Short mmCIF file of C-alpha atoms in Angstrom, two decimals:
data_model
loop_
_atom_site.label_atom_id
_atom_site.label_comp_id
_atom_site.label_asym_id
_atom_site.label_seq_id
_atom_site.Cartn_x
_atom_site.Cartn_y
_atom_site.Cartn_z
CA MET A 1 63.53 27.23 2.21
CA ALA A 2 64.14 23.63 3.49
CA TYR A 3 61.34 21.33 3.67
CA LEU A 4 60.81 18.14 5.63
CA PHE A 5 58.06 15.69 4.69
CA VAL A 6 56.49 13.49 7.22
CA SER A 7 53.90 10.94 6.27
CA ASP A 8 51.44 8.34 7.80
CA TYR A 9 51.71 4.96 6.22
CA ASP A 10 48.35 3.01 6.70
CA ARG A 11 45.57 4.68 4.33
CA THR A 12 47.98 7.49 3.66
CA LEU A 13 50.69 5.70 1.61
CA ALA A 14 49.34 2.06 1.79
CA ASP A 15 45.87 1.14 0.64
CA GLU A 16 43.73 -1.10 2.94
CA LYS A 17 42.60 -2.81 -0.13
CA ASP A 18 46.08 -4.12 -0.76
CA GLY A 19 46.52 -5.32 2.97
CA PHE A 20 48.52 -2.29 3.51
CA VAL A 21 51.38 -3.58 1.28
CA ILE A 22 53.07 -0.69 -0.35
CA ARG A 23 52.72 -0.66 -4.03
CA GLU A 24 56.03 -1.01 -5.88
CA ASN A 25 55.63 2.19 -8.01
CA LEU A 26 54.88 4.15 -4.84
CA ALA A 27 57.75 2.71 -3.07
CA GLU A 28 59.93 3.73 -6.20
CA PHE A 29 58.65 7.11 -6.20
CA ILE A 30 59.04 7.88 -2.42
CA ASN A 31 62.69 6.45 -2.91
CA HIS A 32 63.27 8.93 -5.63
CA PHE A 33 61.68 11.92 -3.66
CA SER A 34 63.73 11.06 -0.57
CA SER A 35 66.91 11.81 -2.72
CA LYS A 36 65.54 15.30 -3.10
CA TYR A 37 64.01 16.07 0.21
CA PRO A 38 64.14 14.46 3.58
CA PHE A 39 61.20 12.28 3.94
CA PHE A 40 60.07 10.25 7.04
CA VAL A 41 57.26 7.83 7.33
CA VAL A 42 55.62 8.15 10.66
CA THR A 43 53.45 5.41 11.75
CA GLY A 44 51.83 3.47 14.66
CA ARG A 45 53.31 0.15 13.26
CA GLU A 46 56.14 -1.77 14.55
CA ARG A 47 59.36 -2.35 12.52
CA ARG A 48 58.66 -6.16 12.34
CA PHE A 49 55.56 -5.45 10.27
CA ILE A 50 56.90 -2.57 8.20
CA SER A 51 59.78 -5.00 7.19
CA ARG A 52 56.97 -7.18 5.71
CA LEU A 53 54.79 -4.61 4.32
CA ALA A 54 57.19 -2.33 2.75
CA PRO A 55 60.57 -4.05 2.21
CA THR A 56 61.56 -1.85 -0.72
CA LEU A 57 60.52 1.45 0.82
CA LYS A 58 63.63 3.43 1.68
CA PRO A 59 62.58 6.86 2.97
CA THR A 60 65.23 8.99 4.76
CA GLY A 61 63.99 7.45 8.09
CA TRP A 62 61.22 6.06 10.16
CA VAL A 63 59.14 7.10 13.10
CA LEU A 64 57.54 3.98 14.30
CA GLU A 65 55.00 2.91 17.19
CA ASN A 66 53.46 6.45 17.07
CA GLY A 67 56.61 8.47 17.82
CA ALA A 68 58.37 5.74 20.22
CA ILE A 69 60.96 4.28 17.97
CA ILE A 70 62.98 6.41 15.48
CA LEU A 71 65.05 4.82 12.76
CA TYR A 72 67.71 7.03 11.09
CA GLY A 73 71.22 6.96 9.93
CA GLY A 74 71.57 3.19 10.68
CA LYS A 75 70.68 3.98 14.46
CA THR A 76 67.58 3.25 16.67
CA TYR A 77 66.54 5.98 19.00
CA ILE A 78 63.96 4.99 21.92
CA ASN A 79 61.72 7.98 22.57
CA ALA A 80 60.25 6.75 25.98
CA PRO A 81 60.83 7.42 29.66
CA LYS A 82 62.94 5.03 31.85
CA ASN A 83 60.15 4.11 33.80
CA TRP A 84 57.99 3.02 30.93
CA ALA A 85 58.80 -0.72 31.28
CA GLU A 86 57.24 -0.86 34.78
CA ILE A 87 54.10 1.22 33.52
CA ARG A 88 53.62 -1.10 30.75
CA LYS A 89 53.73 -4.16 33.14
CA GLU A 90 50.76 -2.52 34.75
CA ILE A 91 48.96 -1.87 31.58
CA ILE A 92 49.34 -5.47 30.42
CA LYS A 93 48.08 -6.74 33.96
CA ARG A 94 45.03 -4.62 33.77
CA LEU A 95 44.28 -5.63 30.24
CA GLU A 96 44.54 -9.30 31.19
CA GLU A 97 42.30 -8.62 33.99
CA LYS A 98 39.60 -7.27 31.71
CA GLU A 99 40.30 -10.08 29.22
CA ILE A 100 41.01 -7.73 26.56
CA LYS A 101 43.43 -9.15 23.92
CA TYR A 102 46.53 -7.23 23.17
CA SER A 103 50.08 -7.04 21.34
CA VAL A 104 53.26 -5.45 22.38
CA GLY A 105 56.03 -3.71 20.34
CA GLU A 106 59.29 -2.38 21.64
CA VAL A 107 57.33 0.38 23.45
CA ILE A 108 53.69 0.55 22.53
CA VAL A 109 50.83 -1.66 23.55
CA TYR A 110 48.17 -2.60 20.82
CA VAL A 111 44.66 -3.20 21.29
CA ASN A 112 42.93 -3.69 17.97
CA ASN A 113 39.13 -3.35 17.07
CA ILE A 114 37.88 -2.15 20.40
CA ASP A 115 35.16 0.33 21.48
CA SER A 116 36.60 3.36 23.30
CA SER A 117 34.35 2.79 26.28
CA SER A 118 35.86 -0.77 26.91
CA LEU A 119 39.15 0.62 27.20
CA ASP A 120 39.27 2.64 30.58
CA LEU A 121 42.73 2.32 32.16
CA HIS A 122 43.41 5.64 34.02
CA LEU A 123 46.92 4.97 34.51
CA GLU A 124 49.32 7.63 35.39
CA GLY A 125 52.19 7.82 32.95
CA ALA A 126 50.24 6.29 30.05
CA LYS A 127 47.71 7.45 27.37
CA VAL A 128 45.61 5.95 24.60
CA GLU A 129 45.76 7.11 21.03
CA TRP A 130 43.19 5.95 18.43
CA ASN A 131 43.68 5.02 14.69
CA ARG A 132 39.84 4.47 13.79
CA ASN A 133 38.90 1.55 16.10
CA ASP A 134 42.41 0.57 16.99
CA ALA A 135 44.02 1.70 20.40
CA MET A 136 47.52 2.21 20.82
CA ILE A 137 48.67 2.76 24.48
CA LEU A 138 51.71 5.03 24.98
CA PRO A 139 53.75 6.92 27.34
CA LYS A 140 51.90 10.05 28.12
CA ASP A 141 54.49 12.48 26.37
CA VAL A 142 54.84 10.30 23.26
CA ASP A 143 53.07 10.75 19.92
CA LYS A 144 53.67 11.23 16.02
CA GLY A 145 54.16 15.07 16.75
CA ARG A 146 56.88 14.53 19.52
CA GLY A 147 58.51 11.94 17.19
CA VAL A 148 58.81 14.48 14.47
CA LEU A 149 60.12 17.05 17.06
CA PHE A 150 62.83 14.42 17.83
CA ILE A 151 63.66 14.15 14.29
CA LYS A 152 64.03 18.09 13.76
CA ASN A 153 66.25 18.08 16.91
CA LEU A 154 68.22 15.19 15.51
CA LEU A 155 68.59 16.89 12.16
CA ASN A 156 69.05 20.30 13.40
CA PHE A 157 66.21 21.12 10.97
CA LYS A 158 64.92 24.83 10.79
CA GLY A 159 62.56 24.86 7.81
CA LYS A 160 58.97 23.83 6.96
CA VAL A 161 57.32 20.52 8.15
CA ILE A 162 54.74 19.21 5.42
CA ALA A 163 52.64 16.37 7.02
CA LEU A 164 50.48 13.97 5.22
CA GLY A 165 47.92 12.01 7.09
CA ASP A 166 44.40 10.38 7.40
CA SER A 167 43.11 9.41 10.81
CA GLN A 168 42.98 10.44 14.62
CA ASN A 169 46.66 9.68 15.60
CA ASP A 170 47.68 12.14 12.72
CA ILE A 171 46.38 15.14 14.71
CA PRO A 172 49.43 15.27 16.73
CA LEU A 173 51.62 15.14 13.59
CA PHE A 174 49.57 18.01 12.12
CA ARG A 175 50.03 19.99 15.15
CA VAL A 176 53.79 20.40 14.45
CA ALA A 177 53.49 20.85 10.95
CA ASP A 178 53.58 24.10 8.89
CA VAL A 179 51.43 22.56 6.10
CA LYS A 180 48.92 19.76 6.82
CA VAL A 181 47.74 17.54 3.85
CA ALA A 182 44.96 15.09 3.97
CA VAL A 183 44.45 12.41 1.54
CA SER A 184 40.82 12.14 -0.10
CA ASN A 185 40.15 9.09 2.02
CA ALA A 186 40.89 10.83 5.32
CA LEU A 187 38.47 11.08 8.06
CA PRO A 188 36.16 14.22 8.17
CA GLU A 189 37.81 15.54 11.33
CA ILE A 190 41.33 15.45 9.72
CA LYS A 191 40.17 17.19 6.41
CA GLU A 192 38.61 19.97 8.70
CA ILE A 193 41.94 20.71 9.96
CA ALA A 194 44.05 20.16 6.66
CA ASP A 195 45.49 23.09 4.49
CA VAL A 196 45.33 20.93 1.56
CA VAL A 197 42.84 18.03 0.88
CA LEU A 198 44.04 15.80 -2.21
CA ASP A 199 41.48 14.67 -4.78
CA LYS A 200 42.85 11.29 -4.83
CA PRO A 201 43.27 8.59 -1.94
CA ASN A 202 46.21 6.79 -0.36
CA GLY A 203 49.45 6.59 -2.42
CA GLN A 204 47.61 7.91 -5.55
CA GLY A 205 47.02 11.50 -4.06
CA ILE A 206 50.75 11.54 -2.35
CA ILE A 207 52.20 10.71 -5.87
CA ASP A 208 50.32 13.29 -7.39
CA PHE A 209 50.98 16.06 -4.64
CA LEU A 210 54.72 15.22 -4.40
CA SER A 211 55.16 15.30 -8.33
CA LYS A 212 53.77 18.61 -8.52
CA ILE A 213 56.39 19.81 -5.94
CA LEU A 214 59.24 18.25 -7.76
CA SER A 215 57.98 19.92 -10.95
CA GLY A 216 57.43 23.31 -9.31
CA GLU A 217 53.87 23.42 -9.98
CA ILE A 218 53.23 23.78 -6.08
CA PHE A 219 55.20 26.01 -3.83
CA LEU A 220 54.82 25.51 -0.17
#
């Protein structure tokens, strides 16, 4: 059986206590694991932040901006509709009218640390996904799960998908997975839908889990 591993970054691999900078032992472990199994990091972050936070992390590929940007084989794939630029202009206009601070990626629009009731856009073609109190505004058909489906199609992958996550925006990731794994610091609603809940948080739990796969202690 072939396996494809897809993992969130913040609070799944990287610890908030470290400022979300990847620990070197974890980066080295993931780089080694990626030589055995395809391993993609699937995150809401932009590539400019990943290059600062995880400069030594070299997985098989990346799914960035919650599924909108795919990096694989030295190529960049944009997973967004052609009319997104115009929709995004309207999103930015409405945010500025409400005096809501935001930032933009290559596709995504970010609004950090905001209450959900304050972000009421109702814009056709767009949706809001949450990572705890941070909002990510995306094309309506883009999320982590669809990013993984894009990867499966790109690789012509037919085996099992194993997803690792911790927060709300990992729910679409879990929907396309055959095995759902939550770190011990995951939100309760993520643990409820997980097939496996790890004993340790963040990268500590990931290293333990993946080490047992490499040793044959765990069969998926």
